[in-house]
Amino acid sequence: MKDRTRVLLVATSLGDSGFGVAAALSANEKLELAAQLARLGVDGIVAGFPMGSPGDFAAVQALAGLAARWEEGPVLMALARPLAADVDACVRALGPVRRARIAIVCPPPSNQAVDQVEASPRGDDGDPWDPLPAIIVRARSRFEVQVSVQDVLR
């Protein structure tokens, strides 16, 4: 039976991909912060968005190397848009991690999504986003999956 008194704590400060404190942290600082968060007992760490930049990919990969050595510890999460290329980048970056999750962040159902779609790569069939069920299946072939809608206030 699940413990209904337990509160899950997920640290998102390492995965902001240019928003907030993560943009100012070096790779070594991110590794140090992740190790401290694991010692504090957080349930999950958002490592970053591997398709965001080569630096973000390298940071997620480095955090995955650290997390692969944890006997027990937080779930390491990598962010993806609903695109096969994003999911594949997450799988490559997370590599050997035993406890990992791909967090698929869908665009908001608003006019803001139009701007994001126009700036995003196209899926295999020319649509801006790949079909979500297929993306979930692709991601679940290797890791746990979490799906959310992007905050419309960003």
Tab-separated table of C-alpha atoms in Angstrom:
chain	number	residue	atom	x	y	z
A	1	MET	CA	0.000	0.000	0.000
A	2	LYS	CA	1.255	3.490	-0.822
A	3	ASP	CA	2.172	5.814	2.003
A	4	ARG	CA	-0.382	8.612	1.671
A	5	THR	CA	1.570	10.786	4.102
A	6	ARG	CA	4.672	10.907	1.910
A	7	VAL	CA	5.382	14.034	-0.111
A	8	LEU	CA	7.552	13.676	-3.211
A	9	LEU	CA	10.146	16.415	-3.666
A	10	VAL	CA	11.566	16.982	-7.147
A	11	ALA	CA	14.441	19.422	-7.650
A	12	THR	CA	14.098	21.366	-10.889
A	13	SER	CA	16.911	23.895	-10.465
A	14	LEU	CA	19.383	21.912	-12.622
A	15	GLY	CA	17.037	21.500	-15.586
A	16	ASP	CA	15.827	24.981	-16.385
A	17	SER	CA	17.699	25.179	-19.709
A	18	GLY	CA	18.438	28.859	-19.581
A	19	PHE	CA	15.848	29.896	-17.004
A	20	GLY	CA	16.990	30.832	-13.533
A	21	VAL	CA	19.979	29.558	-11.599
A	22	ALA	CA	20.820	26.596	-13.885
A	23	ALA	CA	22.009	28.965	-16.616
A	24	ALA	CA	24.742	30.313	-14.320
A	25	LEU	CA	26.020	26.988	-12.954
A	26	SER	CA	29.108	25.263	-14.331
A	27	ALA	CA	29.043	21.523	-15.017
A	28	ASN	CA	31.041	20.890	-11.819
A	29	GLU	CA	28.633	23.020	-9.783
A	30	LYS	CA	25.671	21.075	-11.205
A	31	LEU	CA	27.356	17.783	-10.236
A	32	GLU	CA	28.077	19.074	-6.741
A	33	LEU	CA	24.503	20.324	-6.317
A	34	ALA	CA	23.052	17.028	-7.589
A	35	ALA	CA	25.175	15.047	-5.134
A	36	GLN	CA	23.992	17.283	-2.284
A	37	LEU	CA	20.335	16.954	-3.379
A	38	ALA	CA	20.729	13.165	-3.404
A	39	ARG	CA	22.196	13.261	0.124
A	40	LEU	CA	19.228	15.381	1.236
A	41	GLY	CA	16.884	12.668	-0.018
A	42	VAL	CA	14.966	14.385	-2.822
A	43	ASP	CA	12.845	11.978	-4.854
A	44	GLY	CA	13.810	13.297	-8.276
A	45	ILE	CA	16.229	15.633	-10.040
A	46	VAL	CA	15.447	17.261	-13.384
A	47	ALA	CA	18.865	17.136	-15.039
A	48	GLY	CA	18.114	19.223	-18.125
A	49	PHE	CA	16.996	19.279	-21.742
A	50	PRO	CA	19.531	17.303	-23.815
A	51	MET	CA	18.306	18.738	-27.131
A	52	GLY	CA	18.605	22.294	-25.772
A	53	SER	CA	22.300	22.627	-26.545
A	54	PRO	CA	25.482	20.552	-26.649
A	55	GLY	CA	26.272	21.916	-23.180
A	56	ASP	CA	22.918	20.782	-21.803
A	57	PHE	CA	23.410	17.324	-23.353
A	58	ALA	CA	26.862	17.091	-21.742
A	59	ALA	CA	25.481	18.232	-18.369
A	60	VAL	CA	22.714	15.590	-18.418
A	61	GLN	CA	25.255	12.968	-19.465
A	62	ALA	CA	27.599	13.964	-16.614
A	63	LEU	CA	24.748	13.876	-14.087
A	64	ALA	CA	23.766	10.441	-15.431
A	65	GLY	CA	27.323	9.230	-14.827
A	66	LEU	CA	27.034	10.405	-11.218
A	67	ALA	CA	23.549	8.909	-10.759
A	68	ALA	CA	24.644	5.549	-12.202
A	69	ARG	CA	26.876	5.125	-9.139
A	70	TRP	CA	24.064	5.689	-6.629
A	71	GLU	CA	22.859	2.514	-4.915
A	72	GLU	CA	19.672	4.304	-3.972
A	73	GLY	CA	18.852	7.833	-4.836
A	74	PRO	CA	16.608	10.157	-6.713
A	75	VAL	CA	15.124	9.453	-10.113
A	76	LEU	CA	17.111	11.407	-12.703
A	77	MET	CA	14.864	13.115	-15.251
A	78	ALA	CA	15.614	14.539	-18.685
A	79	LEU	CA	13.239	16.869	-20.513
A	80	ALA	CA	11.905	16.288	-24.031
A	81	ARG	CA	9.392	17.857	-26.352
A	82	PRO	CA	7.002	15.431	-28.089
A	83	LEU	CA	9.585	14.679	-30.792
A	84	ALA	CA	11.376	11.410	-31.499
A	85	ALA	CA	14.719	13.237	-31.777
A	86	ASP	CA	14.252	14.721	-28.290
A	87	VAL	CA	13.412	11.327	-26.765
A	88	ASP	CA	16.400	9.729	-28.499
A	89	ALA	CA	18.690	12.463	-27.134
A	90	CYS	CA	17.338	11.814	-23.621
A	91	VAL	CA	18.016	8.085	-23.975
A	92	ARG	CA	21.591	8.747	-25.142
A	93	ALA	CA	22.260	11.322	-22.409
A	94	LEU	CA	20.763	9.253	-19.567
A	95	GLY	CA	22.695	6.182	-20.727
A	96	PRO	CA	23.457	3.798	-17.860
A	97	VAL	CA	21.151	5.257	-15.195
A	98	ARG	CA	18.990	2.594	-13.559
A	99	ARG	CA	16.393	5.000	-12.132
A	100	ALA	CA	15.575	7.523	-14.824
A	101	ARG	CA	12.550	9.196	-16.342
A	102	ILE	CA	11.932	11.094	-19.549
A	103	ALA	CA	9.669	14.050	-18.855
A	104	ILE	CA	7.803	14.912	-22.047
A	105	VAL	CA	6.643	18.510	-21.914
A	106	CYS	CA	3.855	19.277	-24.374
A	107	PRO	CA	3.224	22.797	-25.655
A	108	PRO	CA	0.373	24.706	-24.045
A	109	PRO	CA	-2.968	24.648	-25.853
A	110	SER	CA	-2.845	28.353	-26.708
A	111	ASN	CA	-1.540	30.851	-29.217
A	112	GLN	CA	1.826	30.687	-27.452
A	113	ALA	CA	2.167	27.165	-28.843
A	114	VAL	CA	2.036	28.521	-32.390
A	115	ASP	CA	5.263	30.493	-31.854
A	116	GLN	CA	6.961	27.446	-30.319
A	117	VAL	CA	5.801	25.184	-33.128
A	118	GLU	CA	7.151	27.518	-35.800
A	119	ALA	CA	10.545	27.571	-34.059
A	120	SER	CA	10.662	23.799	-33.522
A	121	PRO	CA	11.955	20.991	-35.698
A	122	ARG	CA	9.413	19.026	-37.690
A	123	GLY	CA	8.478	15.422	-37.000
A	124	ASP	CA	8.981	12.640	-39.537
A	125	ASP	CA	5.666	13.409	-41.243
A	126	GLY	CA	6.163	17.190	-41.362
A	127	ASP	CA	3.910	17.887	-38.377
A	128	PRO	CA	5.537	20.075	-35.729
A	129	TRP	CA	5.116	17.422	-33.033
A	130	ASP	CA	5.158	13.662	-33.293
A	131	PRO	CA	1.995	11.835	-32.120
A	132	LEU	CA	2.119	11.676	-28.333
A	133	PRO	CA	1.170	7.966	-28.005
A	134	ALA	CA	4.061	6.989	-30.279
A	135	ILE	CA	6.452	9.239	-28.349
A	136	ILE	CA	5.377	7.684	-25.038
A	137	VAL	CA	5.940	4.167	-26.403
A	138	ARG	CA	9.365	5.211	-27.725
A	139	ALA	CA	10.412	6.691	-24.367
A	140	ARG	CA	8.993	3.786	-22.310
A	141	SER	CA	11.118	1.338	-24.252
A	142	ARG	CA	13.998	2.464	-22.024
A	143	PHE	CA	12.805	4.592	-19.089
A	144	GLU	CA	9.798	5.694	-17.064
A	145	VAL	CA	7.749	8.456	-18.678
A	146	GLN	CA	6.088	11.541	-17.292
A	147	VAL	CA	3.915	13.790	-19.488
A	148	SER	CA	2.980	17.366	-18.648
A	149	VAL	CA	1.819	20.530	-20.363
A	150	GLN	CA	4.256	23.434	-20.374
A	151	ASP	CA	3.509	26.307	-18.055
A	152	VAL	CA	1.656	28.874	-20.183
A	153	LEU	CA	3.116	31.741	-18.138
A	154	ARG	CA	6.701	31.267	-19.416
